[in-house]
Tab-separated table of C-alpha atoms in Angstrom:
chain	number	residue	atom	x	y	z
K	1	UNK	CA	-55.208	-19.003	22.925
K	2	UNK	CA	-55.256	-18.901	26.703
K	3	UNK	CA	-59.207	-19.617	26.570
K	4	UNK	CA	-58.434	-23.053	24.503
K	5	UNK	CA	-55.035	-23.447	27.199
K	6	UNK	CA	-57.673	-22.845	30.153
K	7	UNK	CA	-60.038	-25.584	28.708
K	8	UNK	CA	-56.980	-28.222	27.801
K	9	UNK	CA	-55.904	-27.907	31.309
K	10	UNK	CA	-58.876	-29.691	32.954
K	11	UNK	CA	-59.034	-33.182	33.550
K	12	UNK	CA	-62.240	-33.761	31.846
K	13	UNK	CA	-61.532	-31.951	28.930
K	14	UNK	CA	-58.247	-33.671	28.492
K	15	UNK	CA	-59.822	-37.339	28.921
K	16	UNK	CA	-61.975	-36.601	25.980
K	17	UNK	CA	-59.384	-35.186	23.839
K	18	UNK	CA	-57.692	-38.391	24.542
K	19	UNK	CA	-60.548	-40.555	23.645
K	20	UNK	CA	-60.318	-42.239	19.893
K	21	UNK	CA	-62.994	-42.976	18.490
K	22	UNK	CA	-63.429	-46.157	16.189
K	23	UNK	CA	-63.622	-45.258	12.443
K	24	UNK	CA	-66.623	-44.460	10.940
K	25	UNK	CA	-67.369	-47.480	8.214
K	26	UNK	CA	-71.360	-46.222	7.812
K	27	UNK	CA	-72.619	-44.583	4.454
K	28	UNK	CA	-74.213	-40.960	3.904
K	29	UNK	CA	-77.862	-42.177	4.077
K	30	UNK	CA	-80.020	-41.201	7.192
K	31	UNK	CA	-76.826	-39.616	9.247
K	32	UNK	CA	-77.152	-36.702	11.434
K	33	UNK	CA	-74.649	-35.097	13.824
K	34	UNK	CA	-75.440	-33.452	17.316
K	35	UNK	CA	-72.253	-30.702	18.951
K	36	UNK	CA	-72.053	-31.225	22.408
K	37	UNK	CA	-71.211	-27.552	23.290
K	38	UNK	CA	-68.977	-27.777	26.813
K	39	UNK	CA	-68.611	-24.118	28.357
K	40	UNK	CA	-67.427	-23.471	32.109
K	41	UNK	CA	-69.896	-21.620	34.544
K	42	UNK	CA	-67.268	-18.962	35.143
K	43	UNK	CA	-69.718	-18.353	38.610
K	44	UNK	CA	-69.087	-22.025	40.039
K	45	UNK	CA	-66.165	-23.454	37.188
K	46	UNK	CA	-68.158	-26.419	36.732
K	47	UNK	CA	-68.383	-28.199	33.322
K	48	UNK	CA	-71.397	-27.545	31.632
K	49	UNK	CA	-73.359	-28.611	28.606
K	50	UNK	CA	-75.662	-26.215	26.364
K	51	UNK	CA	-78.858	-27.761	25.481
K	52	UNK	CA	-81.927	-26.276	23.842
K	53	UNK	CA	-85.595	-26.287	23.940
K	54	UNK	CA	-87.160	-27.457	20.460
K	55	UNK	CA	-89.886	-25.075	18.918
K	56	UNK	CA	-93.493	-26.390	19.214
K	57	UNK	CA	-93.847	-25.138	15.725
K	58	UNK	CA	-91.351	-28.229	14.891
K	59	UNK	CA	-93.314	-31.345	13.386
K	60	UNK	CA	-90.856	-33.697	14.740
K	61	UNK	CA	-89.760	-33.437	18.582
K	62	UNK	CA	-91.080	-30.168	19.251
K	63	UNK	CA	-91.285	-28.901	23.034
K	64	UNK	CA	-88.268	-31.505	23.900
K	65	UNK	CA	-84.730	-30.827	25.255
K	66	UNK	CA	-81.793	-31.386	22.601
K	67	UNK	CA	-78.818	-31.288	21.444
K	68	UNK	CA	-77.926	-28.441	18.493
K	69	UNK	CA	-77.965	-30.851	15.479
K	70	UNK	CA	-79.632	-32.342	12.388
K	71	UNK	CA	-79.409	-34.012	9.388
K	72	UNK	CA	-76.237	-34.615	7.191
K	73	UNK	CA	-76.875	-32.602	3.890
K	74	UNK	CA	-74.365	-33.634	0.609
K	75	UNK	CA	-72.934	-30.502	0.635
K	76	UNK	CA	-71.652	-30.854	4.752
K	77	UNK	CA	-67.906	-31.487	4.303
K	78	UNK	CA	-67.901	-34.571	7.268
K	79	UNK	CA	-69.782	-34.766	10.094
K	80	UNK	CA	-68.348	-32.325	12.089
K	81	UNK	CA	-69.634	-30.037	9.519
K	82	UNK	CA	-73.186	-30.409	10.149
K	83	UNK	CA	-72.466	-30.403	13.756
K	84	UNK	CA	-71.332	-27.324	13.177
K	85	UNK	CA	-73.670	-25.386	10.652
K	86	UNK	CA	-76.709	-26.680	12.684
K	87	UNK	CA	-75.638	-25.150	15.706
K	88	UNK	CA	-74.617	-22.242	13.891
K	89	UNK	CA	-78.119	-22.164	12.576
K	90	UNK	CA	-80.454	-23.021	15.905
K	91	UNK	CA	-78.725	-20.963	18.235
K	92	UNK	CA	-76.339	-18.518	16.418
K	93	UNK	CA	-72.847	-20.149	17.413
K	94	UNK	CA	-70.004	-19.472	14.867
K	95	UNK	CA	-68.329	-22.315	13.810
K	96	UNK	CA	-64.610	-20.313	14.719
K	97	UNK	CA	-65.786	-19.990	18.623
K	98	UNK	CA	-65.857	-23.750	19.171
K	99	UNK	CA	-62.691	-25.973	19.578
K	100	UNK	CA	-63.465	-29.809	18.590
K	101	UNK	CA	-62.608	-32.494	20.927
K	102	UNK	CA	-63.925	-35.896	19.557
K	103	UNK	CA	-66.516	-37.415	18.467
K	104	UNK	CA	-68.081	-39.988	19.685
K	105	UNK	CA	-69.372	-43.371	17.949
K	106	UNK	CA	-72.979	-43.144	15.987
K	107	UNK	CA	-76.216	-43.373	18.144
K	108	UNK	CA	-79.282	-45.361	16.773
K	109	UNK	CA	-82.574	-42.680	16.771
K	110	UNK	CA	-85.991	-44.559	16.926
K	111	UNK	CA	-86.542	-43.393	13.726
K	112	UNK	CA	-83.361	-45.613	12.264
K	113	UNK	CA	-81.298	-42.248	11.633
K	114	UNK	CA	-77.739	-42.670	12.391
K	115	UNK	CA	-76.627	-39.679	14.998
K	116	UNK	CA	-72.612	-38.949	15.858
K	117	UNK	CA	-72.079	-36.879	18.814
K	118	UNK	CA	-69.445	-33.807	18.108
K	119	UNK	CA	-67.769	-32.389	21.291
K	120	UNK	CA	-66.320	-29.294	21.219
K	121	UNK	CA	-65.358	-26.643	24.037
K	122	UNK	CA	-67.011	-23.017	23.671
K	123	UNK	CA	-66.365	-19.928	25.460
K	124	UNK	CA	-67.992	-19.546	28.793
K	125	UNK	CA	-68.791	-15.450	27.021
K	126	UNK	CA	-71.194	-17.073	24.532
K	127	UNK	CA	-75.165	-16.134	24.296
K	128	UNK	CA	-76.887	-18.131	22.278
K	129	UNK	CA	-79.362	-16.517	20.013
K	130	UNK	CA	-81.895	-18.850	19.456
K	131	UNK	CA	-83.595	-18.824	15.704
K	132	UNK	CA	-87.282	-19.169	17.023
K	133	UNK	CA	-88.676	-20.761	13.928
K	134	UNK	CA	-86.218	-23.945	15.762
K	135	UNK	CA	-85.177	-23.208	19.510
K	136	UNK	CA	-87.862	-22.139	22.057
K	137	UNK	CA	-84.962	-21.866	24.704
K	138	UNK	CA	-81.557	-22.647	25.533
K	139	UNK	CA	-80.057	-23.345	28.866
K	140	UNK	CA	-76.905	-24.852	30.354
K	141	UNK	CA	-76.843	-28.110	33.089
K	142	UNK	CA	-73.477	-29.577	34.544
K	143	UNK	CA	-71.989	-32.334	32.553
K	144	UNK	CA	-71.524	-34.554	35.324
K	145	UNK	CA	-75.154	-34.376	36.458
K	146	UNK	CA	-75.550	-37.070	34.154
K	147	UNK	CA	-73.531	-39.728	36.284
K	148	UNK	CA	-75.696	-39.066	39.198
K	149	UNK	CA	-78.838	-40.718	40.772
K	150	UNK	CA	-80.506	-36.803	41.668
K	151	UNK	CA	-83.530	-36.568	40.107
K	152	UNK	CA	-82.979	-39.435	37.500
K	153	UNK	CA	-85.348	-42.279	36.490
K	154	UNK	CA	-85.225	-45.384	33.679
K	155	UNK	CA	-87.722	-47.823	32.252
K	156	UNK	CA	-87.095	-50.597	30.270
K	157	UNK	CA	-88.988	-50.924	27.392
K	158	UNK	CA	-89.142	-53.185	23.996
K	159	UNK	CA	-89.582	-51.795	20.202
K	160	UNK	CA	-88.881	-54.217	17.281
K	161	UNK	CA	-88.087	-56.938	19.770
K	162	UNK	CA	-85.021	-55.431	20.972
K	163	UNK	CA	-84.773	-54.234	24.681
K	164	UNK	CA	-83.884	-51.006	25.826
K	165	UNK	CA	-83.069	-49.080	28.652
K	166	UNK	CA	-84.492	-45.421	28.435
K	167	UNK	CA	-83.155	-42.812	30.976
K	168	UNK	CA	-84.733	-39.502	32.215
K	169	UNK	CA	-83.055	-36.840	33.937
K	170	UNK	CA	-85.070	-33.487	35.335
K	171	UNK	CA	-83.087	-30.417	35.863
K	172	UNK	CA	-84.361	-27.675	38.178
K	173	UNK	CA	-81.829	-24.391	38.104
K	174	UNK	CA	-83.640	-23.251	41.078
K	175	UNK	CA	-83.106	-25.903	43.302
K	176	UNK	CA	-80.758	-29.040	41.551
K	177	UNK	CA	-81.557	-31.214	44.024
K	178	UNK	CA	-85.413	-31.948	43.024
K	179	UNK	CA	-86.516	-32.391	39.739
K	180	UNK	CA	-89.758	-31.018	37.766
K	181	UNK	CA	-91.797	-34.012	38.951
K	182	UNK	CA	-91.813	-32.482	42.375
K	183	UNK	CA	-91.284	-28.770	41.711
K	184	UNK	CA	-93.607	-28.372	38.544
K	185	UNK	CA	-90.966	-26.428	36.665
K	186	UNK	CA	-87.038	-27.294	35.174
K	187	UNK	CA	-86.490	-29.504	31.755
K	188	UNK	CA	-86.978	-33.116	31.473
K	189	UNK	CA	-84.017	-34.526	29.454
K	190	UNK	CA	-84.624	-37.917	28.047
K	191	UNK	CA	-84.161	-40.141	25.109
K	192	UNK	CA	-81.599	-40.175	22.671
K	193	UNK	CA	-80.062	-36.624	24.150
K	194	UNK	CA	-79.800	-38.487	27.799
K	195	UNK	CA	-78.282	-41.145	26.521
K	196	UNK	CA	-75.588	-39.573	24.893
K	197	UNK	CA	-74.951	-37.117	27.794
K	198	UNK	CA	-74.551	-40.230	29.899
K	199	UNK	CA	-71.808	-41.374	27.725
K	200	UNK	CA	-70.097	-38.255	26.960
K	201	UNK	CA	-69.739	-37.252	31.246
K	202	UNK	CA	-68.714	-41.182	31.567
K	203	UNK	CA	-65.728	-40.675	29.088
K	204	UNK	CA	-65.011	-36.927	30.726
K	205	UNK	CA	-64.903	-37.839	34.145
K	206	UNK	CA	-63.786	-41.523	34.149
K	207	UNK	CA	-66.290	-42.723	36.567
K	208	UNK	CA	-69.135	-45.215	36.536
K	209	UNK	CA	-72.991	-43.405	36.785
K	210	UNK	CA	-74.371	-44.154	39.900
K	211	UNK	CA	-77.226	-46.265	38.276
K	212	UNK	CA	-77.452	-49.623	35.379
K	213	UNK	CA	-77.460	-47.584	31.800
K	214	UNK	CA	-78.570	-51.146	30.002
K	215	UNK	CA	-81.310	-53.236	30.489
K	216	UNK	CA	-80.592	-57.285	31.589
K	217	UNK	CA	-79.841	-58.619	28.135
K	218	UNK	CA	-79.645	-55.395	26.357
K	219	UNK	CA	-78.119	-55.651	23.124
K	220	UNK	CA	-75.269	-53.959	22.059
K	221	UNK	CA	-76.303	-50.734	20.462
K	222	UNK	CA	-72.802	-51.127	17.928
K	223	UNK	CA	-73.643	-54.864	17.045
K	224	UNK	CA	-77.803	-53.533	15.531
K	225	UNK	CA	-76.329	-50.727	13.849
K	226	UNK	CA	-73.656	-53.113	12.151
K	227	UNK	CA	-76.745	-55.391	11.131
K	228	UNK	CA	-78.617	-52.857	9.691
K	229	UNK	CA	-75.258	-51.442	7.975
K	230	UNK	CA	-74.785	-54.894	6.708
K	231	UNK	CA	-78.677	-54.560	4.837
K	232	UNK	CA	-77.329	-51.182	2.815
K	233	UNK	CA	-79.645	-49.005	5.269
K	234	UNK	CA	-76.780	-46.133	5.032
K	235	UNK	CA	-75.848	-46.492	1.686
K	236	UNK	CA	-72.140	-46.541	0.204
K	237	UNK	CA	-69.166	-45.276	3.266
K	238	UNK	CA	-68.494	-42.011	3.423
């Protein structure tokens, strides 16, 4: 009770519990869910995100910094659900120890899979146990890293005619202020994961990132996944 009082009573933490997400109106097909696991550094009390190293044993995305997550299965209750039994699964976090916060609106993967981000709070006494046949590694970087120039870069790229923006952040524990380009060592967080990282520190701290997240003329992620809604890609609502 006073861990879940301790977490309610920070401004970032409140701002998401405040945020409403729009209702979900996609189908079951090609869904997966991601937690966002926020846990204080009880050394500095900064607001931090877990995030894991995929296994290189993995045939899809292995070696690369994520988000505990995967697919939707038909037995998964909602969404929140699979956030929740994947991260039990990759890095031994029971379901009880995390506190949900919101969820944020579906995320388009490049492979067309449909990906809500779960947030939930979890207690700064957790150690993950990462199952190694998934998770190579975990470790923890502050949330609002992700609003800041340090050691960030983009590039603007084009798949199936439709322009994006892709952002890459590299965190160094060591020394936060370089990244691994310079240092040789730290995580490079990119893709889909830095994109939603971007959005969920936005929401938390109610202040614009110190760089452009879109492209010039970048379409609106919400207005492609409608189109492709609109073609049956997800099959019936949930």
């Amino acid at each position: 009770m006073v861990l879940k009082a301790l977490y309610r009573m920070r401004p970032e933490v409140q701002r998401l519990m405040n945020y409403t997400p729009p209702v979900d109106v996609y189908g079951r097909d090609r869904r997966a869910a991601v937690l966002i696991p926020l846990i204080v550094n009880p050394r500095s009390d900064e607001l931090e995100v877990l995030l894991t190293v995929r296994s290189a044993n993995l045939r899809r995305h292995s070696g690369e910094v994520a988000l505990p997550g995967g697919r939707h299965e038909t037995e998964d209750h909602d969404l929140l659900t699979t956030a929740l039994r994947e991260a039990q699964e990759e890095i031994g976090l029971p379901p009880q120890d995390v506190k949900s916060v919101t969820a944020l609106p579906p995320f388009l993967s490049r492979f067309h899979l449909l990906v809500t981000p779960v947030v939930g709070t979890i207690p700064s006494t957790f150690t993950p146990k990462p199952n190694p046949d998934e998770v190579a590694a975990c470790f923890t970087v502050p949330l609002r890293r992700f609003l800041l120039r340090q050691a960030h870069a983009s590039l603007d790229i084009t798949t199936e005619g439709v322009r994006w923006r892709k952002h890459r952040f590299w965190w160094n524990p060591l020394d936060p202020d370089i990244g691994k380009q310079e240092s040789g060592v730290g995580y490079d967080i990119w893709g889909l994961t830095a994109d939603i990282l971007i959005r969920v520190a936005l929401l938390a701290y109610d202040t614009p990132p110190e760089f452009e997240v879109d492209a010039p003329g970048q379409r609106d992620r919400e207005e492609i996944i409608h189109g492709l809604n609109s073609k049956g890609r997800f099959g019936p609502r949930m």
